[in-house]
Structures are given as structure tokens and as C-alpha cells.
mmCIF file of N, CA, C and O in Angstrom:
data_model
loop_
_atom_site.group_PDB
_atom_site.id
_atom_site.type_symbol
_atom_site.label_atom_id
_atom_site.label_comp_id
_atom_site.label_asym_id
_atom_site.label_seq_id
_atom_site.Cartn_x
_atom_site.Cartn_y
_atom_site.Cartn_z
ATOM 1 N N UNK A 57 0.820 -1.202 0.000
ATOM 2 C CA UNK A 57 0.000 0.000 0.000
ATOM 3 C C UNK A 57 0.859 1.259 0.000
ATOM 4 O O UNK A 57 0.487 2.247 -0.573
ATOM 5 N N UNK A 58 2.020 1.228 0.625
ATOM 6 C CA UNK A 58 2.856 2.421 0.704
ATOM 7 C C UNK A 58 3.608 2.678 -0.599
ATOM 8 O O UNK A 58 3.974 3.808 -0.878
ATOM 9 N N UNK A 59 3.855 1.656 -1.396
ATOM 10 C CA UNK A 59 4.611 1.844 -2.631
ATOM 11 C C UNK A 59 3.917 2.793 -3.608
ATOM 12 O O UNK A 59 4.549 3.696 -4.136
ATOM 13 N N UNK A 60 2.610 2.629 -3.887
ATOM 14 C CA UNK A 60 1.961 3.566 -4.819
ATOM 15 C C UNK A 60 1.995 5.004 -4.313
ATOM 16 O O UNK A 60 2.200 5.929 -5.092
ATOM 17 N N UNK A 61 1.801 5.204 -3.008
ATOM 18 C CA UNK A 61 1.834 6.552 -2.456
ATOM 19 C C UNK A 61 3.223 7.161 -2.618
ATOM 20 O O UNK A 61 3.365 8.314 -2.999
ATOM 21 N N UNK A 62 4.251 6.382 -2.370
ATOM 22 C CA UNK A 62 5.619 6.860 -2.529
ATOM 23 C C UNK A 62 5.910 7.214 -3.981
ATOM 24 O O UNK A 62 6.514 8.251 -4.269
ATOM 25 N N UNK A 63 5.435 6.403 -4.904
ATOM 26 C CA UNK A 63 5.648 6.683 -6.326
ATOM 27 C C UNK A 63 4.930 7.958 -6.750
ATOM 28 O O UNK A 63 5.469 8.751 -7.526
ATOM 29 N N UNK A 64 3.726 8.158 -6.232
ATOM 30 C CA UNK A 64 2.984 9.373 -6.564
ATOM 31 C C UNK A 64 3.718 10.598 -6.025
ATOM 32 O O UNK A 64 3.859 11.611 -6.718
ATOM 33 N N UNK A 65 4.202 10.537 -4.796
ATOM 34 C CA UNK A 65 4.939 11.662 -4.212
ATOM 35 C C UNK A 65 6.214 11.955 -4.993
ATOM 36 O O UNK A 65 6.560 13.109 -5.223
ATOM 37 N N UNK A 66 6.930 10.910 -5.401
ATOM 38 C CA UNK A 66 8.147 11.112 -6.194
ATOM 39 C C UNK A 66 7.818 11.742 -7.543
ATOM 40 O O UNK A 66 8.539 12.619 -8.015
ATOM 41 N N UNK A 67 6.728 11.308 -8.168
ATOM 42 C CA UNK A 67 6.327 11.871 -9.458
ATOM 43 C C UNK A 67 5.960 13.344 -9.306
ATOM 44 O O UNK A 67 6.362 14.183 -10.109
ATOM 45 N N UNK A 68 5.184 13.687 -8.264
ATOM 46 C CA UNK A 68 4.797 15.078 -8.048
ATOM 47 C C UNK A 68 6.012 15.948 -7.779
ATOM 48 O O UNK A 68 6.086 17.092 -8.236
ATOM 49 N N UNK A 69 6.982 15.432 -7.054
ATOM 50 C CA UNK A 69 8.212 16.174 -6.793
ATOM 51 C C UNK A 69 8.980 16.412 -8.091
ATOM 52 O O UNK A 69 9.487 17.503 -8.332
ATOM 53 N N UNK A 70 9.056 15.415 -8.930
ATOM 54 C CA UNK A 70 9.778 15.551 -10.197
ATOM 55 C C UNK A 70 9.073 16.539 -11.121
ATOM 56 O O UNK A 70 9.717 17.360 -11.773
ATOM 57 N N UNK A 71 7.756 16.497 -11.177
ATOM 58 C CA UNK A 71 7.007 17.421 -12.022
ATOM 59 C C UNK A 71 7.208 18.847 -11.530
ATOM 60 O O UNK A 71 7.424 19.775 -12.315
ATOM 61 N N UNK A 72 7.160 19.070 -10.220
ATOM 62 C CA UNK A 72 7.360 20.397 -9.662
ATOM 63 C C UNK A 72 8.766 20.914 -9.895
ATOM 64 O O UNK A 72 8.977 22.105 -10.092
ATOM 65 N N UNK A 73 9.747 20.038 -9.904
ATOM 66 C CA UNK A 73 11.132 20.455 -10.092
ATOM 67 C C UNK A 73 11.381 20.941 -11.512
ATOM 68 O O UNK A 73 12.214 21.814 -11.732
ATOM 69 N N UNK A 74 10.673 20.410 -12.483
ATOM 70 C CA UNK A 74 10.891 20.794 -13.882
ATOM 71 C C UNK A 74 9.935 21.883 -14.348
ATOM 72 O O UNK A 74 10.024 22.336 -15.471
ATOM 73 N N UNK A 75 9.004 22.290 -13.487
ATOM 74 C CA UNK A 75 8.021 23.290 -13.894
ATOM 75 C C UNK A 75 8.684 24.641 -14.142
ATOM 76 O O UNK A 75 8.383 25.313 -15.102
ATOM 77 N N UNK A 76 9.595 25.037 -13.263
ATOM 78 C CA UNK A 76 10.303 26.297 -13.427
ATOM 79 C C UNK A 76 9.415 27.490 -13.146
ATOM 80 O O UNK A 76 8.244 27.359 -12.810
ATOM 81 N N UNK A 77 9.961 28.690 -13.269
ATOM 82 C CA UNK A 77 9.166 29.896 -13.014
ATOM 83 C C UNK A 77 8.152 30.137 -14.127
ATOM 84 O O UNK A 77 8.346 29.719 -15.264
ATOM 85 N N UNK A 78 7.073 30.812 -13.778
ATOM 86 C CA UNK A 78 6.048 31.105 -14.774
ATOM 87 C C UNK A 78 6.479 32.309 -15.608
ATOM 88 O O UNK A 78 7.112 33.229 -15.097
ATOM 89 N N UNK A 79 6.149 32.346 -16.884
ATOM 90 C CA UNK A 79 6.611 33.425 -17.761
ATOM 91 C C UNK A 79 5.666 34.632 -17.809
ATOM 92 O O UNK A 79 5.649 35.364 -18.785
ATOM 93 N N UNK A 80 4.859 34.834 -16.779
ATOM 94 C CA UNK A 80 3.905 35.939 -16.802
ATOM 95 C C UNK A 80 3.831 36.578 -15.413
ATOM 96 O O UNK A 80 4.282 36.017 -14.425
ATOM 97 N N UNK A 81 3.245 37.759 -15.346
ATOM 98 C CA UNK A 81 3.094 38.472 -14.086
ATOM 99 C C UNK A 81 1.834 38.009 -13.357
ATOM 100 O O UNK A 81 0.873 37.560 -13.980
ATOM 101 N N UNK A 82 1.830 38.139 -12.026
ATOM 102 C CA UNK A 82 0.698 37.731 -11.199
ATOM 103 C C UNK A 82 0.267 38.918 -10.341
ATOM 104 O O UNK A 82 1.095 39.565 -9.709
ATOM 105 N N UNK A 83 -1.024 39.204 -10.330
ATOM 106 C CA UNK A 83 -1.583 40.243 -9.465
ATOM 107 C C UNK A 83 -2.230 39.533 -8.282
ATOM 108 O O UNK A 83 -2.977 38.575 -8.462
ATOM 109 N N UNK A 84 -1.933 40.015 -7.071
ATOM 110 C CA UNK A 84 -2.489 39.394 -5.873
ATOM 111 C C UNK A 84 -2.685 40.439 -4.786
ATOM 112 O O UNK A 84 -2.223 41.568 -4.899
ATOM 113 N N UNK A 85 -3.382 40.057 -3.720
ATOM 114 C CA UNK A 85 -3.603 40.931 -2.571
ATOM 115 C C UNK A 85 -2.706 40.446 -1.436
ATOM 116 O O UNK A 85 -2.750 39.280 -1.059
ATOM 117 N N UNK A 86 -1.898 41.370 -0.901
ATOM 118 C CA UNK A 86 -1.019 41.052 0.219
ATOM 119 C C UNK A 86 -1.695 41.548 1.496
ATOM 120 O O UNK A 86 -1.876 42.741 1.701
ATOM 121 N N UNK A 87 -2.084 40.613 2.355
ATOM 122 C CA UNK A 87 -2.745 40.961 3.617
ATOM 123 C C UNK A 87 -1.706 40.957 4.736
ATOM 124 O O UNK A 87 -0.792 40.137 4.733
ATOM 125 N N UNK A 88 -1.846 41.872 5.701
ATOM 126 C CA UNK A 88 -0.893 41.903 6.806
ATOM 127 C C UNK A 88 -1.049 40.678 7.702
ATOM 128 O O UNK A 88 -2.145 40.165 7.886
ATOM 129 N N UNK A 89 0.059 40.226 8.235
ATOM 130 C CA UNK A 89 0.068 39.105 9.179
ATOM 131 C C UNK A 89 0.335 39.682 10.554
ATOM 132 O O UNK A 89 1.323 40.379 10.757
ATOM 133 N N UNK A 90 -0.541 39.389 11.499
ATOM 134 C CA UNK A 90 -0.459 40.009 12.809
ATOM 135 C C UNK A 90 0.156 39.099 13.869
ATOM 136 O O UNK A 90 0.004 39.341 15.054
ATOM 137 N N UNK A 91 0.838 38.043 13.446
ATOM 138 C CA UNK A 91 1.492 37.143 14.394
ATOM 139 C C UNK A 91 0.797 35.795 14.478
ATOM 140 O O UNK A 91 -0.221 35.547 13.847
ATOM 141 N N UNK A 92 1.374 34.912 15.286
ATOM 142 C CA UNK A 92 0.851 33.554 15.407
ATOM 143 C C UNK A 92 -0.366 33.462 16.321
ATOM 144 O O UNK A 92 -1.139 32.519 16.229
ATOM 145 N N UNK A 93 -0.523 34.398 17.244
ATOM 146 C CA UNK A 93 -1.589 34.306 18.235
ATOM 147 C C UNK A 93 -2.767 35.230 17.954
ATOM 148 O O UNK A 93 -3.712 35.273 18.732
ATOM 149 N N UNK A 94 -2.742 35.992 16.871
ATOM 150 C CA UNK A 94 -3.810 36.937 16.548
ATOM 151 C C UNK A 94 -4.625 36.405 15.373
ATOM 152 O O UNK A 94 -4.084 36.110 14.317
ATOM 153 N N UNK A 95 -5.941 36.291 15.579
ATOM 154 C CA UNK A 95 -6.834 35.809 14.531
ATOM 155 C C UNK A 95 -7.116 36.929 13.536
ATOM 156 O O UNK A 95 -7.457 38.047 13.920
ATOM 157 N N UNK A 96 -6.947 36.649 12.272
ATOM 158 C CA UNK A 96 -7.257 37.603 11.207
ATOM 159 C C UNK A 96 -8.314 36.963 10.318
ATOM 160 O O UNK A 96 -8.090 35.892 9.751
ATOM 161 N N UNK A 97 -9.467 37.605 10.205
ATOM 162 C CA UNK A 97 -10.536 37.063 9.350
ATOM 163 C C UNK A 97 -10.250 37.430 7.905
ATOM 164 O O UNK A 97 -10.014 38.582 7.576
ATOM 165 N N UNK A 98 -10.285 36.426 7.047
ATOM 166 C CA UNK A 98 -10.112 36.621 5.612
ATOM 167 C C UNK A 98 -11.440 36.310 4.930
ATOM 168 O O UNK A 98 -12.294 35.632 5.504
ATOM 169 N N UNK A 99 -11.649 36.788 3.707
ATOM 170 C CA UNK A 99 -12.922 36.554 3.029
ATOM 171 C C UNK A 99 -13.215 35.064 2.855
ATOM 172 O O UNK A 99 -12.327 34.275 2.536
ATOM 173 N N UNK A 100 -14.447 34.692 3.096
ATOM 174 C CA UNK A 100 -14.921 33.335 2.843
ATOM 175 C C UNK A 100 -16.404 33.412 2.482
ATOM 176 O O UNK A 100 -16.931 34.489 2.215
ATOM 177 N N UNK A 101 -17.088 32.298 2.483
ATOM 178 C CA UNK A 101 -18.487 32.253 2.057
ATOM 179 C C UNK A 101 -19.377 33.088 2.974
ATOM 180 O O UNK A 101 -20.260 33.808 2.514
ATOM 181 N N UNK A 102 -19.141 33.033 4.274
ATOM 182 C CA UNK A 102 -20.006 33.707 5.227
ATOM 183 C C UNK A 102 -19.643 35.176 5.425
ATOM 184 O O UNK A 102 -20.481 35.978 5.818
ATOM 185 N N UNK A 103 -18.380 35.551 5.206
ATOM 186 C CA UNK A 103 -17.922 36.936 5.355
ATOM 187 C C UNK A 103 -17.156 37.343 4.096
ATOM 188 O O UNK A 103 -15.929 37.447 4.113
ATOM 189 N N UNK A 104 -17.853 37.582 2.981
ATOM 190 C CA UNK A 104 -17.149 37.825 1.709
ATOM 191 C C UNK A 104 -16.408 39.160 1.647
ATOM 192 O O UNK A 104 -15.551 39.335 0.792
ATOM 193 N N UNK A 105 -16.715 40.090 2.529
ATOM 194 C CA UNK A 105 -16.037 41.385 2.483
ATOM 195 C C UNK A 105 -15.091 41.596 3.663
ATOM 196 O O UNK A 105 -14.628 42.709 3.885
ATOM 197 N N UNK A 106 -14.815 40.552 4.415
ATOM 198 C CA UNK A 106 -13.920 40.672 5.571
ATOM 199 C C UNK A 106 -12.466 40.616 5.095
ATOM 200 O O UNK A 106 -11.974 39.582 4.693
ATOM 201 N N UNK A 107 -11.819 41.764 5.137
ATOM 202 C CA UNK A 107 -10.409 41.828 4.757
ATOM 203 C C UNK A 107 -9.721 42.767 5.740
ATOM 204 O O UNK A 107 -10.235 43.848 6.026
ATOM 205 N N UNK A 108 -8.577 42.381 6.280
ATOM 206 C CA UNK A 108 -7.914 43.246 7.263
ATOM 207 C C UNK A 108 -7.415 44.545 6.635
ATOM 208 O O UNK A 108 -7.031 44.583 5.460
ATOM 209 N N UNK A 109 -7.442 45.606 7.417
ATOM 210 C CA UNK A 109 -6.960 46.906 6.936
ATOM 211 C C UNK A 109 -5.488 46.812 6.583
ATOM 212 O O UNK A 109 -4.713 46.118 7.230
ATOM 213 N N UNK A 110 -5.118 47.500 5.527
ATOM 214 C CA UNK A 110 -3.728 47.485 5.079
ATOM 215 C C UNK A 110 -3.427 46.426 4.039
ATOM 216 O O UNK A 110 -2.269 46.185 3.703
ATOM 217 N N UNK A 111 -4.447 45.781 3.486
ATOM 218 C CA UNK A 111 -4.251 44.777 2.432
ATOM 219 C C UNK A 111 -4.013 45.496 1.115
ATOM 220 O O UNK A 111 -4.890 46.202 0.622
ATOM 221 N N UNK A 112 -2.842 45.326 0.535
ATOM 222 C CA UNK A 112 -2.428 46.065 -0.655
ATOM 223 C C UNK A 112 -2.571 45.221 -1.921
ATOM 224 O O UNK A 112 -2.474 44.000 -1.884
ATOM 225 N N UNK A 113 -2.771 45.890 -3.048
ATOM 226 C CA UNK A 113 -2.782 45.239 -4.350
ATOM 227 C C UNK A 113 -1.346 45.182 -4.857
ATOM 228 O O UNK A 113 -0.668 46.214 -4.945
ATOM 229 N N UNK A 114 -0.862 43.988 -5.160
ATOM 230 C CA UNK A 114 0.544 43.775 -5.512
ATOM 231 C C UNK A 114 0.673 43.177 -6.912
ATOM 232 O O UNK A 114 -0.245 42.537 -7.412
ATOM 233 N N UNK A 115 1.843 43.405 -7.508
ATOM 234 C CA UNK A 115 2.192 42.806 -8.793
ATOM 235 C C UNK A 115 3.487 42.036 -8.605
ATOM 236 O O UNK A 115 4.502 42.601 -8.188
ATOM 237 N N UNK A 116 3.450 40.742 -8.868
ATOM 238 C CA UNK A 116 4.640 39.897 -8.831
ATOM 239 C C UNK A 116 5.072 39.654 -10.264
ATOM 240 O O UNK A 116 4.360 39.025 -11.043
ATOM 241 N N UNK A 117 6.207 40.215 -10.621
ATOM 242 C CA UNK A 117 6.703 40.078 -12.001
ATOM 243 C C UNK A 117 7.349 38.717 -12.204
ATOM 244 O O UNK A 117 7.722 38.047 -11.255
ATOM 245 N N UNK A 118 7.490 38.317 -13.447
ATOM 246 C CA UNK A 118 8.053 37.012 -13.781
ATOM 247 C C UNK A 118 9.499 36.872 -13.325
ATOM 248 O O UNK A 118 9.966 35.759 -13.077
ATOM 249 N N UNK A 119 10.201 37.995 -13.183
ATOM 250 C CA UNK A 119 11.596 37.920 -12.728
ATOM 251 C C UNK A 119 11.716 37.854 -11.205
ATOM 252 O O UNK A 119 12.818 37.799 -10.667
ATOM 253 N N UNK A 120 10.586 37.875 -10.477
ATOM 254 C CA UNK A 120 10.600 37.753 -9.026
ATOM 255 C C UNK A 120 10.488 39.067 -8.283
ATOM 256 O O UNK A 120 10.339 39.086 -7.065
ATOM 257 N N UNK A 121 10.541 40.195 -8.979
ATOM 258 C CA UNK A 121 10.415 41.489 -8.314
ATOM 259 C C UNK A 121 8.945 41.776 -8.016
ATOM 260 O O UNK A 121 8.047 41.277 -8.690
ATOM 261 N N UNK A 122 8.706 42.584 -6.972
ATOM 262 C CA UNK A 122 7.353 42.940 -6.577
ATOM 263 C C UNK A 122 7.152 44.445 -6.683
ATOM 264 O O UNK A 122 8.091 45.216 -6.516
ATOM 265 N N UNK A 123 5.912 44.831 -6.952
ATOM 266 C CA UNK A 123 5.567 46.244 -7.049
ATOM 267 C C UNK A 123 4.199 46.446 -6.397
ATOM 268 O O UNK A 123 3.290 45.648 -6.598
ATOM 269 N N UNK A 124 4.070 47.495 -5.601
ATOM 270 C CA UNK A 124 2.779 47.833 -5.001
ATOM 271 C C UNK A 124 1.986 48.625 -6.039
ATOM 272 O O UNK A 124 2.381 49.716 -6.436
ATOM 273 N N UNK A 125 0.864 48.066 -6.487
ATOM 274 C CA UNK A 125 0.016 48.756 -7.452
ATOM 275 C C UNK A 125 -0.916 49.742 -6.762
ATOM 276 O O UNK A 125 -1.199 50.809 -7.286
ATOM 277 N N UNK A 126 -1.407 49.365 -5.583
ATOM 278 C CA UNK A 126 -2.281 50.247 -4.820
ATOM 279 C C UNK A 126 -2.050 49.986 -3.339
ATOM 280 O O UNK A 126 -2.315 48.887 -2.846
ATOM 281 N N UNK A 127 -1.543 50.986 -2.629
ATOM 282 C CA UNK A 127 -1.346 50.880 -1.187
ATOM 283 C C UNK A 127 -2.648 51.288 -0.507
ATOM 284 O O UNK A 127 -3.101 52.421 -0.627
ATOM 285 N N UNK A 128 -3.266 50.367 0.216
ATOM 286 C CA UNK A 128 -4.588 50.603 0.787
ATOM 287 C C UNK A 128 -4.560 51.500 2.009
ATOM 288 O O UNK A 128 -5.565 52.117 2.328
ATOM 289 N N UNK A 129 -3.444 51.583 2.707
ATOM 290 C CA UNK A 129 -3.378 52.415 3.908
ATOM 291 C C UNK A 129 -4.296 51.876 4.990
ATOM 292 O O UNK A 129 -4.128 50.751 5.443
ATOM 293 N N UNK A 130 -5.294 52.678 5.406
ATOM 294 C CA UNK A 130 -6.237 52.230 6.428
ATOM 295 C C UNK A 130 -7.373 51.406 5.830
ATOM 296 O O UNK A 130 -8.164 50.816 6.552
ATOM 297 N N UNK A 131 -7.474 51.373 4.507
ATOM 298 C CA UNK A 131 -8.500 50.587 3.830
ATOM 299 C C UNK A 131 -7.982 49.199 3.482
ATOM 300 O O UNK A 131 -6.994 48.733 4.040
ATOM 301 N N UNK A 132 -8.652 48.552 2.548
ATOM 302 C CA UNK A 132 -8.243 47.207 2.145
ATOM 303 C C UNK A 132 -8.687 46.934 0.707
ATOM 304 O O UNK A 132 -9.755 47.356 0.287
ATOM 305 N N UNK A 133 -7.851 46.246 -0.022
ATOM 306 C CA UNK A 133 -8.198 45.745 -1.359
ATOM 307 C C UNK A 133 -8.801 44.366 -1.156
ATOM 308 O O UNK A 133 -8.244 43.546 -0.435
ATOM 309 N N UNK A 134 -9.934 44.107 -1.782
ATOM 310 C CA UNK A 134 -10.616 42.845 -1.553
ATOM 311 C C UNK A 134 -10.329 41.813 -2.640
ATOM 312 O O UNK A 134 -9.737 40.788 -2.375
ATOM 313 N N UNK A 135 -10.714 42.094 -3.863
ATOM 314 C CA UNK A 135 -10.577 41.117 -4.935
ATOM 315 C C UNK A 135 -10.149 41.778 -6.227
ATOM 316 O O UNK A 135 -10.895 42.577 -6.790
ATOM 317 N N UNK A 136 -8.971 41.457 -6.725
ATOM 318 C CA UNK A 136 -8.630 41.977 -8.056
ATOM 319 C C UNK A 136 -9.442 41.214 -9.105
ATOM 320 O O UNK A 136 -9.597 40.003 -9.028
ATOM 321 N N UNK A 137 -9.988 41.938 -10.055
ATOM 322 C CA UNK A 137 -10.795 41.323 -11.107
ATOM 323 C C UNK A 137 -10.398 41.910 -12.444
ATOM 324 O O UNK A 137 -10.089 43.093 -12.543
ATOM 325 N N UNK A 138 -10.423 41.091 -13.476
ATOM 326 C CA UNK A 138 -10.068 41.531 -14.823
ATOM 327 C C UNK A 138 -11.285 42.205 -15.456
ATOM 328 O O UNK A 138 -12.391 41.687 -15.416
ATOM 329 N N UNK A 139 -11.066 43.389 -16.014
ATOM 330 C CA UNK A 139 -12.121 44.094 -16.738
ATOM 331 C C UNK A 139 -11.732 44.106 -18.217
ATOM 332 O O UNK A 139 -10.788 44.779 -18.613
ATOM 333 N N UNK A 140 -12.442 43.360 -19.025
ATOM 334 C CA UNK A 140 -12.094 43.236 -20.433
ATOM 335 C C UNK A 140 -12.485 44.452 -21.255
ATOM 336 O O UNK A 140 -12.041 44.618 -22.376
ATOM 337 N N UNK A 141 -13.345 45.316 -20.697
ATOM 338 C CA UNK A 141 -13.744 46.505 -21.429
ATOM 339 C C UNK A 141 -13.014 47.755 -20.927
ATOM 340 O O UNK A 141 -13.403 48.864 -21.221
ATOM 341 N N UNK A 142 -11.971 47.551 -20.130
ATOM 342 C CA UNK A 142 -11.123 48.621 -19.579
ATOM 343 C C UNK A 142 -11.924 49.491 -18.667
ATOM 344 O O UNK A 142 -11.589 50.515 -18.257
#
């Protein structure tokens, strides 16, 4: 029973090792981390607009550099969405 699981784990490791960096930029929201003992509510089904203050809109470039697209300050960025009509 352990042999198939081990083979699957080895295969997943090999696939991940050859994947390499992605050739495109990624937009994401960076939320502040308040430590190991402080609960921070993040958006989910029951609280879709719960985002901690200071969550910034970030751009992760393909070369690994980061750029702040929008610094929220006391506010928060919730969900980046693509607008095809600009």
C-alpha cells in the first residue's frame, strides 16, 4: 500500500522540479500578518467582504520582483478582477 503513495509523491516532486518559473506576471492581494496568536478574518463564504486593513494590491513580475500597485493604507483591497472593457 505504501509503494503507490511513494511513487505518486516522487512523481509530483519531479514534475514540480521541472516546472520552473512562470513566464507571466501575477496580481495578488497582500494581507498583513499580525502574528501567530492573533486571529485575522479573511474573506470566505459567510464573510465575503472581511479583509484586514492594510491589504495592498501587488504585482509579482516574472523575474521575481514585486511592485505595489495600490497601497490601501487604512482601507483594504478585496478582490482583483479583470475588466475586459477597460
